[in-house]
mmCIF file of N, CA and C in Angstrom:
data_model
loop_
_atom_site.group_PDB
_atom_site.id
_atom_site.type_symbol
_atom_site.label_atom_id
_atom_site.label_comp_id
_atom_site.label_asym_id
_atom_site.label_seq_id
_atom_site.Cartn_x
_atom_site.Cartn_y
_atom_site.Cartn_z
ATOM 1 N N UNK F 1 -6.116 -18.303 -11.356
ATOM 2 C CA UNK F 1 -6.189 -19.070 -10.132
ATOM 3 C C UNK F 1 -4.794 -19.315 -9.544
ATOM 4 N N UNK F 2 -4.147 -19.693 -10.253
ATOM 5 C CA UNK F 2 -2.517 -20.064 -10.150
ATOM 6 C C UNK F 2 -1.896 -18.417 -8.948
ATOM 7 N N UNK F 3 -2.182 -17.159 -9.640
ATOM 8 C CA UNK F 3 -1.705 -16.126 -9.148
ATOM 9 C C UNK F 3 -2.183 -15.882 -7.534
ATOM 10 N N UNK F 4 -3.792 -16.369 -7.214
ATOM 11 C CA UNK F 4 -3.919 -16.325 -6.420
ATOM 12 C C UNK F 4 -3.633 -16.946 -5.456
ATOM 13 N N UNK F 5 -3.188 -18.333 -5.530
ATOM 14 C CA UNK F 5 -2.413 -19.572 -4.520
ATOM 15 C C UNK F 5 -1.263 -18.470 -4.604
ATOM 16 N N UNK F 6 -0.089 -18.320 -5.083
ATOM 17 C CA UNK F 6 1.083 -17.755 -5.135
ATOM 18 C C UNK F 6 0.895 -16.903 -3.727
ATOM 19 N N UNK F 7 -0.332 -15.785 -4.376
ATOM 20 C CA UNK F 7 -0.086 -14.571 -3.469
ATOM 21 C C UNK F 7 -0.497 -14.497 -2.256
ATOM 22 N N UNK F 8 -1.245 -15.467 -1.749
ATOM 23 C CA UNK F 8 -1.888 -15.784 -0.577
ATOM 24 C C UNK F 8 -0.611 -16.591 0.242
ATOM 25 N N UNK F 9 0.405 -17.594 -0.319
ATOM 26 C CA UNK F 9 1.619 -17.852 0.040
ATOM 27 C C UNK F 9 2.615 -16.436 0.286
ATOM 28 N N UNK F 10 2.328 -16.001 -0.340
ATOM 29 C CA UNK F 10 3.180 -14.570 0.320
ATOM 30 C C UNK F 10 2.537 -13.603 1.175
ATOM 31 N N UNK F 11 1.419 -13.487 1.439
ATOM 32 C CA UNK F 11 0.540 -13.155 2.207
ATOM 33 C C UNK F 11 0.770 -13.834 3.578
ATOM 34 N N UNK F 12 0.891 -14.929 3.763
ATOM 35 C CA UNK F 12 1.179 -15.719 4.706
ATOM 36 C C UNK F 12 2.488 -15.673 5.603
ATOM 37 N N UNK F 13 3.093 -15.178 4.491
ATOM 38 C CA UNK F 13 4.959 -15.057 5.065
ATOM 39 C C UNK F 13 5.157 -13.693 5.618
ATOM 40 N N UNK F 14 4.105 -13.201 5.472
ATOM 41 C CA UNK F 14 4.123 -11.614 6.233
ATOM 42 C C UNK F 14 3.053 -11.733 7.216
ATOM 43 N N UNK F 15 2.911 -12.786 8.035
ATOM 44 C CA UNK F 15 1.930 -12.756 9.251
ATOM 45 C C UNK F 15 3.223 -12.689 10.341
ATOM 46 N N UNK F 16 3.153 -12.540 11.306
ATOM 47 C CA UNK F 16 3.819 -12.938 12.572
ATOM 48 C C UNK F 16 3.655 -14.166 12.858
ATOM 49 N N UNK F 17 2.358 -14.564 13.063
ATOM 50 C CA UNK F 17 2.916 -15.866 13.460
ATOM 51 C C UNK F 17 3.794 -16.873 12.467
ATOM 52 N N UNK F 18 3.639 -17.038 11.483
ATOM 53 C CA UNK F 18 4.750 -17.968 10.703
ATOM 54 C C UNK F 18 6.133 -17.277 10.732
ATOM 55 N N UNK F 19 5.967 -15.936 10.763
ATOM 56 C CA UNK F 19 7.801 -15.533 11.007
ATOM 57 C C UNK F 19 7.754 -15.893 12.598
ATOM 58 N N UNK F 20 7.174 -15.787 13.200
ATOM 59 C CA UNK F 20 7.637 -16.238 14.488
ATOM 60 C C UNK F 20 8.251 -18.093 14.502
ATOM 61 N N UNK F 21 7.472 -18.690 13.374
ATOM 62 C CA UNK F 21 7.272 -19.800 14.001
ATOM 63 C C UNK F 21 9.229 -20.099 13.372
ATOM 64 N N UNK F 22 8.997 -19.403 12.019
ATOM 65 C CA UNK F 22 10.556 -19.337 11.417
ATOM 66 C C UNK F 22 11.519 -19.323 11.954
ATOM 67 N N UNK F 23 11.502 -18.553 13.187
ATOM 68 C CA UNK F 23 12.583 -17.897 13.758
ATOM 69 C C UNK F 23 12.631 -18.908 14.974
ATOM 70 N N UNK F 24 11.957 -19.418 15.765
ATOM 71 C CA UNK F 24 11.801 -20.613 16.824
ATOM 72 C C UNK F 24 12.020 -21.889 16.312
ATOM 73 N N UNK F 25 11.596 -22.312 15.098
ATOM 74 C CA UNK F 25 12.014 -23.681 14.765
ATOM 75 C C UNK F 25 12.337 -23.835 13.166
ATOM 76 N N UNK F 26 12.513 -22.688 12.777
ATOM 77 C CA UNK F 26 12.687 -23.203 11.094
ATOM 78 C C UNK F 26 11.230 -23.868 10.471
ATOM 79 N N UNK F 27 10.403 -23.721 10.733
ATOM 80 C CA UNK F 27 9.435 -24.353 10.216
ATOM 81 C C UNK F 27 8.265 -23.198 10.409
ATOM 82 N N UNK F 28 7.204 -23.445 9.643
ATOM 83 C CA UNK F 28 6.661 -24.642 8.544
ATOM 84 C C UNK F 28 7.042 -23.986 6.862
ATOM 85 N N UNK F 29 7.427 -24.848 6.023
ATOM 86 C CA UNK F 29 7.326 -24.563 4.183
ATOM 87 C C UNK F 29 6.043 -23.871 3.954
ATOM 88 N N UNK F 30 6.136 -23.272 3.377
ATOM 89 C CA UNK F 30 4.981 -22.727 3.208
ATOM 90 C C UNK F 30 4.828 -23.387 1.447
ATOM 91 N N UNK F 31 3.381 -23.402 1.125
ATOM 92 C CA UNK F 31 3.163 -24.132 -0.048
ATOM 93 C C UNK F 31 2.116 -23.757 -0.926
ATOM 94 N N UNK F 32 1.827 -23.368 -2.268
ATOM 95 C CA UNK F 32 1.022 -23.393 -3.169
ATOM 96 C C UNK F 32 0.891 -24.179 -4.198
ATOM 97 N N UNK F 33 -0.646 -24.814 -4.207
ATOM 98 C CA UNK F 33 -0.745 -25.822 -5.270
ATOM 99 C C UNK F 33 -2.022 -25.423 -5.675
ATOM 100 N N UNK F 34 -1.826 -26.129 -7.309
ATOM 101 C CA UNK F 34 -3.546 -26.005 -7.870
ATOM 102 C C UNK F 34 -4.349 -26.824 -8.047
ATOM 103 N N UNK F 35 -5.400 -27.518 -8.114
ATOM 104 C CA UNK F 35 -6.122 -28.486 -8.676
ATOM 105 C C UNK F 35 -6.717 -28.611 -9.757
ATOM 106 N N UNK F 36 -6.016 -29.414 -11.096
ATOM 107 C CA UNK F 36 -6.486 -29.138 -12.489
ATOM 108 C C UNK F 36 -7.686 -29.883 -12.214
ATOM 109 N N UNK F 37 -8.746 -29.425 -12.677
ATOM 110 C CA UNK F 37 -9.802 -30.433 -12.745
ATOM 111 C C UNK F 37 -9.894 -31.083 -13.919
ATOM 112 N N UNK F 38 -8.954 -30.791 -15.177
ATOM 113 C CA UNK F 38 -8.702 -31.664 -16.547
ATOM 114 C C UNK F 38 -7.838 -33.296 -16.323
ATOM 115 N N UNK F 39 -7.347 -32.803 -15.522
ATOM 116 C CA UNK F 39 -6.494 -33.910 -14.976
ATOM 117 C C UNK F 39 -6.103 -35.176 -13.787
ATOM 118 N N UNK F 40 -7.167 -33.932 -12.777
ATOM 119 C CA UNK F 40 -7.057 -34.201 -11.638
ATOM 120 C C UNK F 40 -5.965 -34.284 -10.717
ATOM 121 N N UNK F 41 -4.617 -33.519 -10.726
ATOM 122 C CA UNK F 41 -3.582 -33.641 -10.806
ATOM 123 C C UNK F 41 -3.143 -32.231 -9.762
ATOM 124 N N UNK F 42 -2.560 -32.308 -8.516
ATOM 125 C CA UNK F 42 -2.100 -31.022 -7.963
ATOM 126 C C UNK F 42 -0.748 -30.266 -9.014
ATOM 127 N N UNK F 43 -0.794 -29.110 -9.018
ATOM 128 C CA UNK F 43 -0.056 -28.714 -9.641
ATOM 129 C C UNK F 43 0.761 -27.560 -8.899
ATOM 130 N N UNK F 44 2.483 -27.729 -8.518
ATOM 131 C CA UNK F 44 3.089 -27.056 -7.858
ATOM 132 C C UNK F 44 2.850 -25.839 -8.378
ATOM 133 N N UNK F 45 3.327 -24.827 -7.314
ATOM 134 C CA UNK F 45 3.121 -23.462 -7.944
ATOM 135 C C UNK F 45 4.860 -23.013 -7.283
ATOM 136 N N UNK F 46 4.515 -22.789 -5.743
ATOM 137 C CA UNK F 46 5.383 -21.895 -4.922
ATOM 138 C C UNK F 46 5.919 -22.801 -4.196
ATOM 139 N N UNK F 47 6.881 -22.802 -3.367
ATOM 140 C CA UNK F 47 7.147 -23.288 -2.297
ATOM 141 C C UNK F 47 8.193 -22.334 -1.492
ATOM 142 N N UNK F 48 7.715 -21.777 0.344
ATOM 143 C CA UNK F 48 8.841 -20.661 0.515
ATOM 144 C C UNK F 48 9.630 -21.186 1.601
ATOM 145 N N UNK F 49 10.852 -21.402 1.692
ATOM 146 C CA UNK F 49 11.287 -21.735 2.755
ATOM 147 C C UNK F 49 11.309 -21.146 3.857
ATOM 148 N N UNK F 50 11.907 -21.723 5.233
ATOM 149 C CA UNK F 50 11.537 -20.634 6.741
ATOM 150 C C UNK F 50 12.712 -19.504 6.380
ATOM 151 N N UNK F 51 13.923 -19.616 5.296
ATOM 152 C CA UNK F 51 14.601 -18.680 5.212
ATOM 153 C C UNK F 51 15.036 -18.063 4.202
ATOM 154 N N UNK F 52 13.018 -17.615 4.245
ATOM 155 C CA UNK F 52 12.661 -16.779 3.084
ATOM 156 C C UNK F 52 12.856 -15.054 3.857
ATOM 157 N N UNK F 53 13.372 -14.334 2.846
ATOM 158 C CA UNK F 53 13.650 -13.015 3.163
ATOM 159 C C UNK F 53 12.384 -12.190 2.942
ATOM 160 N N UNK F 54 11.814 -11.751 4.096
ATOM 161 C CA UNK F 54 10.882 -10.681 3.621
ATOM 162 C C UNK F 54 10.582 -9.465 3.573
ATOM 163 N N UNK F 55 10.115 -8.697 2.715
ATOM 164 C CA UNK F 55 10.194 -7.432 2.531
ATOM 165 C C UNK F 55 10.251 -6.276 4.000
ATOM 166 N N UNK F 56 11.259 -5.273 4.339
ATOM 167 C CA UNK F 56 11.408 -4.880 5.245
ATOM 168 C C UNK F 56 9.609 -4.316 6.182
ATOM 169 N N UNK F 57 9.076 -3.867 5.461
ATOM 170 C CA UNK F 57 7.479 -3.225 5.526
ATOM 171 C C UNK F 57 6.895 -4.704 6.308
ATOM 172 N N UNK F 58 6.918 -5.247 5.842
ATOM 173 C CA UNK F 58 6.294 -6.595 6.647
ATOM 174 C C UNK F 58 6.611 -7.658 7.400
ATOM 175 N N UNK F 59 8.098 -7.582 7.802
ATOM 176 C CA UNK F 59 8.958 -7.883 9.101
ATOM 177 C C UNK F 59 8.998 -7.722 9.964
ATOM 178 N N UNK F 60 8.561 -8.578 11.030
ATOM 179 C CA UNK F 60 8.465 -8.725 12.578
ATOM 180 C C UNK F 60 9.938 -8.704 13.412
ATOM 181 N N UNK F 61 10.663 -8.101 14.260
ATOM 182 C CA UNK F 61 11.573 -8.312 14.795
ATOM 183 C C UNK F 61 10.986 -8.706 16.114
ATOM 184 N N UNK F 62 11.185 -10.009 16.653
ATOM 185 C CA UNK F 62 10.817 -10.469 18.249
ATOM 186 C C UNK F 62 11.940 -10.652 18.777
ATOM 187 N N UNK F 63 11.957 -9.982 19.978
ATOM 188 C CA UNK F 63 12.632 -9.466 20.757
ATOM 189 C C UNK F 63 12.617 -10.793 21.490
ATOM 190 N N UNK F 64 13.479 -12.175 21.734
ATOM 191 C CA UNK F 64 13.442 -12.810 23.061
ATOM 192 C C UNK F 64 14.450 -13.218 23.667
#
């Protein structure tokens, strides 16, 4: 479960719109957490900042 929060956070950082939003305001963190149900307790996983580097294949250059 853990792997899949992760990768869906990186999934996310290769949309356009969040690199767009990166590049216009530095924002938003992007974030993965889990929910133990032993504990009840969120459990950090990821966290990516807006100046996170991403793989050339999935980089938007906007032109403005």
């Amino acid at each position: 479960c853990e792997l899949h929060a992760i990768r869906q956070v990186h999934n996310l950082a290769k949309t356009a719109i969040i690199q767009r939003a990166w590049q216009e305001r530095k924002g938003p963190f992007l974030h993965a957490w889990v929910y133990d149900l032993r504990d009840g307790i969120l459990q950090p996983q990821i966290t990516i900042a807006p100046d996170h580097k991403v793989q050339a294949p999935f980089r938007f250059d906007f032109e403005d």
